[in-house]
Amino acid sequence: MPGSSHADRVVWEGLELNASSSREGKLFHDALGSAVAVRELLEDGSVRLKVVSHRERHTKADLSDTLFHSDREGRRVFLEIVGQAVLLAAKLELRHLQLAGVSLSEEEARVDLYTFDLKLDRERLHRIIGLAKEVLSSGKMCFTVKSKQEVLEVLRESREFFLYRRALEAPVERLSLVEYGGNYSYTAEPLEGVVEFSEPIITLVNTSRVHWLGEATGIVLERLHVSGYPSKQDEQLYSRYLSEVRLRDHVALSKDMDIYFTEPSIGAGLILWTPNGARMRRAVEEYIYKVHVKRGYEPVVTPHIALGELFEISGHMQHYRENMFTFERDGRLYVVKPMNCPFHIAILKRRRWGYRELPVRYFELGTVYRYERGGTLHGLTRVRGMTQDDAHIFLREDQIEDEIARLLELVEEIYSAFGLTNYTFRLSVRDPRDKAGFMGSDELWKLAESSLEGALKKQGIRFTVGIGDAAFYGPKIDINLKDALGREWQCGTIQLDFNLPERFNLTYTDEHNREQRMVMIHRAIIGTIERFTGLLLEYYAGRVPLWLAPIQVVVLPVEDASKTQVDYARSVARRLEERGIRTACIVEGRLNYRIRLARKQRIPIIAVVGSREVEEGSVTITKIEYSASELGMYKAKEETLKLSVDGLIDLVIEQIRSATRGILP
Ligand SMILES: [Zn+2]
């Protein structure tokens, strides 16, 4: 029964969401700052970034395709533009120097110049930065996407030999030519249009000297390290953005919430899940298992080690050996499994298959071990032991499109249960001119690619296309999730494979009793549980939805000295636990201290019991609910309710059921 006191408090966590077009038509986002570029998807699936200028109007409809300065991609694009402006400004200052290009690091653009041994003194550097500001605000700095050949021609004619040499080696077909005042440069970013930022800030962070193409050439370049912002306001917003990044760091959050740790004596990149972490992980596993069973997958379980021979057949020994943990026993080589595929294939091959029995879908929460270099390990996102939501689907060629469509539906169902709504698809196809780089016949590739594309279109999904980005064994679809701060996380992948069915001779009997080759799909939707947990913690700044919370309800007696209240709190906790609700009971310390502790652990329901509640057999709860909006910002809603214990149980169970569309509890 809903109680008497009902407070509705709305708190904005972090950033707000209003985007507006000012009078000049320039798009500015209250939290993310100036629009830098608008992403346009072209007919052929390639992406173009239209730079923002005062001259063009941008409307709210552009929002989801707009790169703002304070999201990761927008910041990167802006730094590229700043670097190009400084590069061209240097040419204005010193006509005879040679431009050697722009590269980006996390927080700065590096502008390389060949000055023929002329030292750039402070005064000159100051003038270059001043000129670069003029370039940015002039409305005359122009980006044009052209074929690589055309760009090379312009660079040769304008005698920019360093840029020419760099562009020649760029592994792309198109480049963007940058022009200002009759001087030219280029960038590999697909930028198009005229830049205009009315009050830009550019700062020279540092200078250094670097060798052109390594020491052997003996040519030394001057390098300017520069940073900048579209405006003063952007500079302030960006510092807020950086503090949000720190706030959401899953490594720090995991310490607060006691989720996991690593231990030098056990090994780097090997995760120890503490009880809180294991509870959250169990919730993910249980959901993932049940949703797959509901969708027609059959569970399989396979061992963690196998003889090296299995991986000889699969080809991993030849191509993947440096990432595998191996050991010898009785003179034979064993492998700690780096992938589940060969095991699932072995299970499939235990019997023969007829055409009406396909597709066969084998699912496993499969734990694999991969050697990653020590320096690359990080938190839960880069580890050496990980559990994938792995499945392999074995099917006929004519079933590909339907199966992909089913998979895309499953992706939607799973992501929405986790409250993840902002994600994009990328279709990777082969380069049809590169016959040697991709295995399988033209017909098979055409069929596979058009099936993937057809399924995406049928679901009304927008996607980008990467030509030449397919695996050598087949085309694939990758799914990237975007978090609150515009950072992309690659999670899901759906890959067609023509190679392993060949290597393991996977066949079925068709209606004319002939043996036919199967096609195989590898797919993971959340990717690995480790990485996905890291993503969830960062996405929600630790405030994961109730159904995932390590502890869902904490029960606190008002007076820790009162035996009746403590006993009652414990009995309430027990009743909740009996119904599968993850519950804690904190009895010691002052109430305010215990409430703070519960909030620090981001427990979504705090139940307080005093003498009144003992008498009535009730609980007074504060329910904290966070909802993610389109761009992933969070709005917290706090509600205080008085309920019977059964009422509380119903409320929790109902919320889990509705979030998971009935899959849990
Ligand atoms: Zn696989």
Coordinates of C-alpha atoms in Angstrom, one line a residue, residues 11-242:
V11 CA 18.0 16.3 -9.0
W12 CA 20.0 16.8 -12.1
E13 CA 23.1 14.8 -12.0
G14 CA 26.0 16.4 -13.8
L15 CA 24.9 18.0 -16.9
E16 CA 21.8 19.4 -18.5
L17 CA 20.5 18.7 -21.8
N18 CA 19.1 21.8 -23.6
A19 CA 20.4 22.5 -27.0
S20 CA 19.5 25.7 -28.7
S21 CA 20.2 27.5 -31.9
S22 CA 21.2 31.0 -31.2
R23 CA 20.1 33.9 -33.5
E24 CA 23.1 33.4 -35.8
G25 CA 22.0 29.8 -36.2
K26 CA 25.0 28.5 -34.4
L27 CA 24.2 25.4 -32.4
F28 CA 25.2 25.5 -28.8
H29 CA 24.6 22.8 -26.2
D30 CA 24.3 23.8 -22.6
A31 CA 26.4 20.9 -21.4
L32 CA 28.4 19.9 -24.4
G33 CA 29.3 23.3 -25.8
S34 CA 29.7 24.5 -29.3
A35 CA 28.8 22.3 -32.2
V36 CA 31.9 21.5 -34.2
A37 CA 30.6 19.3 -37.0
V38 CA 27.5 17.5 -38.1
R39 CA 27.9 13.9 -39.2
E40 CA 26.4 13.1 -42.5
L41 CA 25.8 9.6 -43.8
L42 CA 26.3 9.4 -47.6
E43 CA 24.7 7.0 -50.0
D44 CA 27.7 4.6 -50.1
G45 CA 27.6 4.3 -46.3
S46 CA 30.7 6.5 -45.8
V47 CA 30.6 9.4 -43.3
R48 CA 31.3 13.0 -43.9
L49 CA 31.7 15.6 -41.2
K50 CA 30.2 18.9 -42.1
V51 CA 32.0 21.6 -40.2
V52 CA 29.8 24.2 -38.5
S53 CA 29.8 27.8 -39.5
H54 CA 27.7 30.8 -38.9
R55 CA 26.4 30.8 -42.4
E56 CA 24.4 27.7 -42.1
R57 CA 21.5 27.0 -39.9
H58 CA 21.4 24.0 -37.8
T59 CA 18.2 22.7 -36.3
K60 CA 17.4 20.6 -33.3
A61 CA 16.8 17.7 -35.6
D62 CA 20.5 17.5 -36.1
L63 CA 21.2 16.9 -32.5
S64 CA 22.0 13.2 -32.5
D65 CA 24.3 13.6 -35.4
T66 CA 26.1 16.7 -34.1
L67 CA 29.5 16.5 -32.6
F68 CA 29.9 19.0 -29.8
H69 CA 33.1 20.2 -28.5
S70 CA 32.8 18.5 -25.1
D71 CA 32.2 15.0 -26.4
R72 CA 35.1 12.9 -27.2
E73 CA 34.7 12.8 -31.0
G74 CA 33.9 16.5 -31.2
R75 CA 36.9 17.4 -29.1
R76 CA 39.2 15.4 -31.4
V77 CA 37.8 17.0 -34.5
F78 CA 38.1 20.5 -33.0
L79 CA 41.8 19.8 -32.1
E80 CA 42.4 18.7 -35.7
I81 CA 40.9 22.0 -36.9
V82 CA 43.0 24.0 -34.5
G83 CA 46.1 22.1 -35.6
Q84 CA 45.4 22.8 -39.2
A85 CA 44.8 26.5 -38.5
V86 CA 48.2 26.8 -36.7
L87 CA 49.8 24.9 -39.6
L88 CA 48.5 27.3 -42.2
A89 CA 49.1 30.3 -40.0
A90 CA 52.8 29.3 -39.8
K91 CA 52.9 29.5 -43.6
L92 CA 51.5 33.0 -43.5
E93 CA 54.2 34.1 -41.1
L94 CA 57.0 32.4 -42.9
R95 CA 56.4 31.8 -46.6
H96 CA 59.4 29.6 -47.2
L97 CA 58.9 27.0 -44.5
Q98 CA 57.6 23.5 -45.3
L99 CA 54.5 22.1 -43.6
A100 CA 54.9 18.6 -42.2
G101 CA 51.4 17.9 -40.9
V102 CA 49.2 17.7 -37.8
S103 CA 48.9 14.7 -35.4
L104 CA 46.7 14.5 -32.3
S105 CA 47.4 13.2 -28.8
E106 CA 44.7 12.9 -26.1
E107 CA 44.8 16.6 -25.2
E108 CA 46.7 18.5 -27.9
A109 CA 47.4 18.9 -31.5
R110 CA 51.0 18.5 -32.6
V111 CA 51.9 20.8 -35.5
D112 CA 55.1 19.9 -37.4
L113 CA 57.1 22.4 -39.5
Y114 CA 60.3 22.2 -41.4
T115 CA 62.0 25.6 -40.9
F116 CA 65.4 25.0 -42.7
D117 CA 67.1 25.3 -39.3
L118 CA 65.5 28.6 -38.5
K119 CA 64.7 28.8 -34.8
L120 CA 61.2 30.0 -34.1
D121 CA 61.6 32.6 -31.3
R122 CA 58.9 33.6 -28.9
E123 CA 57.8 36.6 -30.8
R124 CA 57.3 34.6 -34.0
L125 CA 55.5 31.8 -32.2
H126 CA 53.2 34.4 -30.6
R127 CA 52.5 35.9 -34.0
I128 CA 51.7 32.4 -35.5
I129 CA 49.2 31.7 -32.7
G130 CA 47.6 35.2 -33.2
L131 CA 47.3 34.5 -37.0
A132 CA 45.8 31.0 -36.3
K133 CA 43.0 32.7 -34.3
E134 CA 42.3 34.9 -37.3
V135 CA 42.2 31.9 -39.6
L136 CA 39.7 30.1 -37.3
S137 CA 37.4 33.2 -37.0
S138 CA 37.8 34.4 -40.6
G139 CA 35.2 32.2 -42.2
K140 CA 37.7 31.5 -45.0
M141 CA 39.3 28.3 -43.9
C142 CA 37.9 25.7 -46.1
F143 CA 37.8 21.9 -46.0
T144 CA 36.9 19.9 -49.1
V145 CA 36.9 16.1 -49.4
K146 CA 38.5 14.9 -52.6
S147 CA 40.1 11.8 -54.0
K148 CA 43.6 11.2 -52.7
Q149 CA 45.0 11.7 -56.2
E150 CA 43.5 15.2 -56.5
V151 CA 44.8 16.1 -53.1
L152 CA 48.3 14.9 -54.0
E153 CA 48.3 17.0 -57.1
V154 CA 47.5 20.2 -55.2
L155 CA 50.2 19.4 -52.6
R156 CA 52.7 18.8 -55.4
E157 CA 51.8 22.0 -57.2
S158 CA 52.1 24.0 -54.0
R159 CA 55.4 22.4 -53.3
E160 CA 54.4 20.9 -49.9
F161 CA 56.7 17.9 -50.2
F162 CA 56.5 16.8 -46.6
L163 CA 52.7 16.8 -46.8
Y164 CA 52.8 15.1 -50.2
R165 CA 54.9 12.3 -48.8
R166 CA 52.6 11.8 -45.8
A167 CA 49.5 11.9 -47.9
L168 CA 50.9 9.4 -50.4
E169 CA 51.2 6.8 -47.6
A170 CA 47.8 7.5 -46.1
P171 CA 45.8 4.2 -46.3
V172 CA 42.6 5.8 -47.6
E173 CA 41.0 6.7 -50.9
R174 CA 39.8 10.2 -49.9
L175 CA 41.3 13.0 -48.0
S176 CA 40.1 16.4 -47.1
L177 CA 42.1 19.3 -48.6
V178 CA 42.5 22.3 -46.3
E179 CA 42.8 25.7 -47.8
Y180 CA 43.4 29.2 -46.5
G181 CA 44.8 32.2 -48.3
G182 CA 46.2 30.2 -51.2
N183 CA 48.0 27.7 -48.9
Y184 CA 47.2 24.1 -48.6
S185 CA 47.3 21.2 -46.2
Y186 CA 45.2 18.0 -45.8
T187 CA 43.6 15.9 -43.2
A188 CA 42.4 12.3 -43.2
E189 CA 39.3 13.4 -41.2
P190 CA 36.4 13.5 -43.7
L191 CA 35.8 17.2 -43.0
E192 CA 33.9 19.4 -45.4
G193 CA 32.9 23.1 -45.4
V194 CA 34.0 26.4 -44.0
V195 CA 35.1 26.9 -40.4
E196 CA 34.1 29.8 -38.4
F197 CA 34.5 30.2 -34.6
S198 CA 34.0 33.8 -33.6
E199 CA 36.1 33.9 -30.4
P200 CA 38.5 31.0 -30.4
I201 CA 41.1 30.4 -27.8
I202 CA 44.4 28.9 -28.9
T203 CA 47.3 28.2 -26.6
L204 CA 50.8 27.1 -27.3
V205 CA 51.5 24.4 -24.7
N206 CA 55.1 23.5 -25.6
T207 CA 57.6 23.2 -28.4
S208 CA 59.9 20.3 -29.2
R209 CA 62.0 18.9 -32.0
V210 CA 61.3 15.6 -33.7
H211 CA 62.9 13.6 -36.5
W212 CA 61.1 13.3 -39.8
L213 CA 60.3 9.6 -40.5
G214 CA 62.8 8.5 -37.8
E215 CA 66.4 9.3 -37.1
A216 CA 67.8 7.9 -40.2
T217 CA 66.6 10.8 -42.4
G218 CA 68.6 13.3 -40.3
I219 CA 65.8 15.8 -40.9
V220 CA 64.7 17.6 -37.8
L221 CA 61.3 19.3 -37.5
E222 CA 60.0 21.9 -35.1
R223 CA 56.9 20.7 -33.3
L224 CA 54.4 23.0 -31.8
H225 CA 52.1 21.5 -29.2
V226 CA 48.9 23.4 -29.2
S227 CA 45.5 23.3 -27.5
G228 CA 42.4 25.4 -27.8
Y229 CA 38.7 25.9 -27.4
P230 CA 35.9 27.3 -29.6
S231 CA 35.2 29.9 -26.9
K232 CA 35.7 30.8 -23.2
Q233 CA 32.5 29.1 -22.3
D234 CA 33.7 25.9 -24.0
E235 CA 36.8 26.0 -22.0
Q236 CA 34.8 26.0 -18.7
L237 CA 32.4 23.3 -20.0
Y238 CA 35.3 21.2 -21.0
S239 CA 36.8 21.3 -17.5
R240 CA 33.4 20.1 -16.2
Y241 CA 33.5 17.3 -18.7
L242 CA 36.9 16.2 -17.5

